[in-house]
PDB file of C-alpha atoms in Angstrom:
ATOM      1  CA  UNK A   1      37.186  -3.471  24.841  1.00 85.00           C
ATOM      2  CA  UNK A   2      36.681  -5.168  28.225  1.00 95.00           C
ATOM      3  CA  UNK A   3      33.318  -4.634  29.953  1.00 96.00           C
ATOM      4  CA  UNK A   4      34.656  -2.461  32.773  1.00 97.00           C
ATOM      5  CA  UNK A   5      36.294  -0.540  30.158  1.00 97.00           C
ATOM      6  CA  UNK A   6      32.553  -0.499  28.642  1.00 97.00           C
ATOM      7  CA  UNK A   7      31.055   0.814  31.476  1.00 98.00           C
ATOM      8  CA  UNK A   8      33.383   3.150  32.176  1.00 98.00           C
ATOM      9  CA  UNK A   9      33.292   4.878  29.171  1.00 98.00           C
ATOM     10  CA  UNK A  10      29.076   5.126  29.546  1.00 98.00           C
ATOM     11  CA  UNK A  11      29.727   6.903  32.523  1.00 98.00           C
ATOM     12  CA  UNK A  12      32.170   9.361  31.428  1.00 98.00           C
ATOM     13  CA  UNK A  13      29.710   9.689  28.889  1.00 98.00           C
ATOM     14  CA  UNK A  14      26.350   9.654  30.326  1.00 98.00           C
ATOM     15  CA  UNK A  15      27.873  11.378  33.692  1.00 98.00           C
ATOM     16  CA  UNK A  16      30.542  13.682  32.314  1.00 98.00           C
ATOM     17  CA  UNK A  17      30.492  14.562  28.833  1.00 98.00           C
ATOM     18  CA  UNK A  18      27.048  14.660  27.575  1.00 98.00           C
ATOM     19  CA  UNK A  19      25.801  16.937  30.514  1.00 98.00           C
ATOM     20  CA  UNK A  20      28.658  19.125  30.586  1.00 98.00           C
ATOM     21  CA  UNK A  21      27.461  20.322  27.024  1.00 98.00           C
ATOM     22  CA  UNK A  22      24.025  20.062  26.757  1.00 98.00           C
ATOM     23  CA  UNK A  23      23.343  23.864  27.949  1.00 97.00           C
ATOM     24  CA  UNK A  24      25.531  25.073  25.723  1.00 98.00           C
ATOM     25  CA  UNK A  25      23.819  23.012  22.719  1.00 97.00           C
ATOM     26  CA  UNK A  26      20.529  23.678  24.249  1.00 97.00           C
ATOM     27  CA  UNK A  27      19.355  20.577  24.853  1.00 98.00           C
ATOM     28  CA  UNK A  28      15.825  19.730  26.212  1.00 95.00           C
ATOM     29  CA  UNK A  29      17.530  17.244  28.456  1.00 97.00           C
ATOM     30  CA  UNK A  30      20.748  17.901  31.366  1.00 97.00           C
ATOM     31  CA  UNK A  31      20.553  14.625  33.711  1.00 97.00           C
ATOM     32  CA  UNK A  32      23.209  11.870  33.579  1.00 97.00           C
ATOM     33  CA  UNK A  33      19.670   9.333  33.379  1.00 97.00           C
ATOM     34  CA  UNK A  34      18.109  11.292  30.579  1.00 98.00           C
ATOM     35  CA  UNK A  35      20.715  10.693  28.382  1.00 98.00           C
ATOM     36  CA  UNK A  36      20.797   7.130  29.406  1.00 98.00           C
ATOM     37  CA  UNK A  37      17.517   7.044  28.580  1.00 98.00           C
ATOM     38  CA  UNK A  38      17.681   8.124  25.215  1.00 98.00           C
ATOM     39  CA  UNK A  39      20.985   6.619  24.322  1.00 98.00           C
ATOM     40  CA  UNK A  40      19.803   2.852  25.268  1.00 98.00           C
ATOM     41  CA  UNK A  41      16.598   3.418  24.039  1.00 98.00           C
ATOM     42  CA  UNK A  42      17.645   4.150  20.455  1.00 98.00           C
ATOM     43  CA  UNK A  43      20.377   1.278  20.795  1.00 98.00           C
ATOM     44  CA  UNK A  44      17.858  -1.164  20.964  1.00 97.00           C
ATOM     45  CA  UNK A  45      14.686   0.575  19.215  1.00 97.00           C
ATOM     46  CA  UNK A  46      12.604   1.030  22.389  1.00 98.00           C
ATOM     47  CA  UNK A  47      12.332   1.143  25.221  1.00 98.00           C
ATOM     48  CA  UNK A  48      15.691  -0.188  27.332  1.00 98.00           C
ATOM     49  CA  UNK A  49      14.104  -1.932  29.736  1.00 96.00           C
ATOM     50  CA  UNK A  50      11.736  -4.176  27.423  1.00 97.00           C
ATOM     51  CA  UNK A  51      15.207  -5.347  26.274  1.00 97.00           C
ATOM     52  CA  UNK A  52      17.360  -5.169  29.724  1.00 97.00           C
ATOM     53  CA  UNK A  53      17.035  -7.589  32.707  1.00 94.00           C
ATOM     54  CA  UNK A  54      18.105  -5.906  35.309  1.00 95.00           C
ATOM     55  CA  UNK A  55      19.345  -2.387  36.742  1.00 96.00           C
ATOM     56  CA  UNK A  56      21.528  -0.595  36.425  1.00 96.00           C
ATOM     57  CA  UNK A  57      20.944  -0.993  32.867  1.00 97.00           C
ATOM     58  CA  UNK A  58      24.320  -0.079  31.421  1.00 97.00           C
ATOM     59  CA  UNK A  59      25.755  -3.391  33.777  1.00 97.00           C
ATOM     60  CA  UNK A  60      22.947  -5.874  32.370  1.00 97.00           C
ATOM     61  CA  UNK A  61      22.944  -4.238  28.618  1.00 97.00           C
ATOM     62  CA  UNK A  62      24.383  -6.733  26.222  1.00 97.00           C
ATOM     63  CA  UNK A  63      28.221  -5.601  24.979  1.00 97.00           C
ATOM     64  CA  UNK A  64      26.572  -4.874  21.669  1.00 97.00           C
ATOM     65  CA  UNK A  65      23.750  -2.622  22.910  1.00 98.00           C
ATOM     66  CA  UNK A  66      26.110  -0.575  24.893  1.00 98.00           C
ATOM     67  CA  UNK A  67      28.458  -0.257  22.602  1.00 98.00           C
ATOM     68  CA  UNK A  68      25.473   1.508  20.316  1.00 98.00           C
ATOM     69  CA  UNK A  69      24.626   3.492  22.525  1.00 98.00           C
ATOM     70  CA  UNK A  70      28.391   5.152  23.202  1.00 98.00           C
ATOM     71  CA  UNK A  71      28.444   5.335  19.547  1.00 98.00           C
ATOM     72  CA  UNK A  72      25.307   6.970  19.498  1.00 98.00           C
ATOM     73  CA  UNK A  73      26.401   9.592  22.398  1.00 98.00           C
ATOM     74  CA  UNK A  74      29.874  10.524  20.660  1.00 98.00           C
ATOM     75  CA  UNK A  75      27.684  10.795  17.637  1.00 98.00           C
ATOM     76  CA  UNK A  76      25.201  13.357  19.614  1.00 98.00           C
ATOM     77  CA  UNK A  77      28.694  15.083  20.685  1.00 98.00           C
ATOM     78  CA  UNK A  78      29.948  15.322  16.878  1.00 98.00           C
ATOM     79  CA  UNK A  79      26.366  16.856  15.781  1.00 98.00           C
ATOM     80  CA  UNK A  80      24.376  17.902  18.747  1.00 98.00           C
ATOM     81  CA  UNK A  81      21.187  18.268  16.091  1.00 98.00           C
ATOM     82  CA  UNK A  82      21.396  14.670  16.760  1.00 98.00           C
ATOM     83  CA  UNK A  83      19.924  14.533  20.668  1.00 98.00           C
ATOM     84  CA  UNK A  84      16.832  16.403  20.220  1.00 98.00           C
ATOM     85  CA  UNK A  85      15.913  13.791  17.808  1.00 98.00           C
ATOM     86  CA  UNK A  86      17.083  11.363  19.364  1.00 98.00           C
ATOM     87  CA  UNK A  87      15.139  11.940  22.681  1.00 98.00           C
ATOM     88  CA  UNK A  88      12.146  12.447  21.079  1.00 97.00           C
ATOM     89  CA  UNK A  89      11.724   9.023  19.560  1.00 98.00           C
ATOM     90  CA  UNK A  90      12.584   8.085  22.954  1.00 98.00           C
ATOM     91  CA  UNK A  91       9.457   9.919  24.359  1.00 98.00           C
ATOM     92  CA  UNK A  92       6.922   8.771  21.713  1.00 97.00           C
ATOM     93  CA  UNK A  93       8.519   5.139  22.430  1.00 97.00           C
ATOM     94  CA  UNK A  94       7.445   5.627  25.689  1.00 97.00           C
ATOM     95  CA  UNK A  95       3.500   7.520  25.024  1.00 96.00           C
ATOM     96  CA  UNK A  96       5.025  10.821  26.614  1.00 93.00           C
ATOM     97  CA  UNK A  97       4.829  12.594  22.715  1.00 75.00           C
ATOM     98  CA  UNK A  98       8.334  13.342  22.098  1.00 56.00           C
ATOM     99  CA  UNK A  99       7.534  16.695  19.875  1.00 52.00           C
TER     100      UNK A  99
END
């Protein structure tokens, strides 16, 4: 896949698809950057921006890293048990508890 291919499928995902569900899967999270957060966090095992030079992240993130993190999200849309988990690691990552 190119890279603006790349980034646009992050954003459908992170923008479009992700929050248009997460009520109905009650999610603790609804923002377009909260699911960034936790998607590119658990791409690269911590936090995204001890890994990322640069903002926005998703146009600095290494191909291989973003394409984790999509895989990730449409993995989160396949079994939303997944995103609760997943955002939690994300908090403890970053000393906020996580559950």
């Amino acid at each position: 896949m190119r890279r603006d291919e790349l980034e646009s499928e992050w954003l459908r995902l992170t923008r479009e698809n992700l929050p248009r569900v997460a009520a109905s899967h009650g999610w603790p999270v609804r923002h377009d950057h909260c699911f960034a957060r936790i998607l590119l966090d658990n791409a690269c095992g911590g936090r995204w921006y001890d890994h990322v030079a640069g903002r926005p992240a998703y146009r600095h993130a290494p191909p291989d890293m973003l394409n984790r993190a999509i895989a990730l999200g449409e993995r989160c849309l396949a079994d939303p048990a997944l995103l609760p988990a997943l955002n939690a690691r994300s908090l403890r990552w970053r000393g906020k508890g996580g559950g």
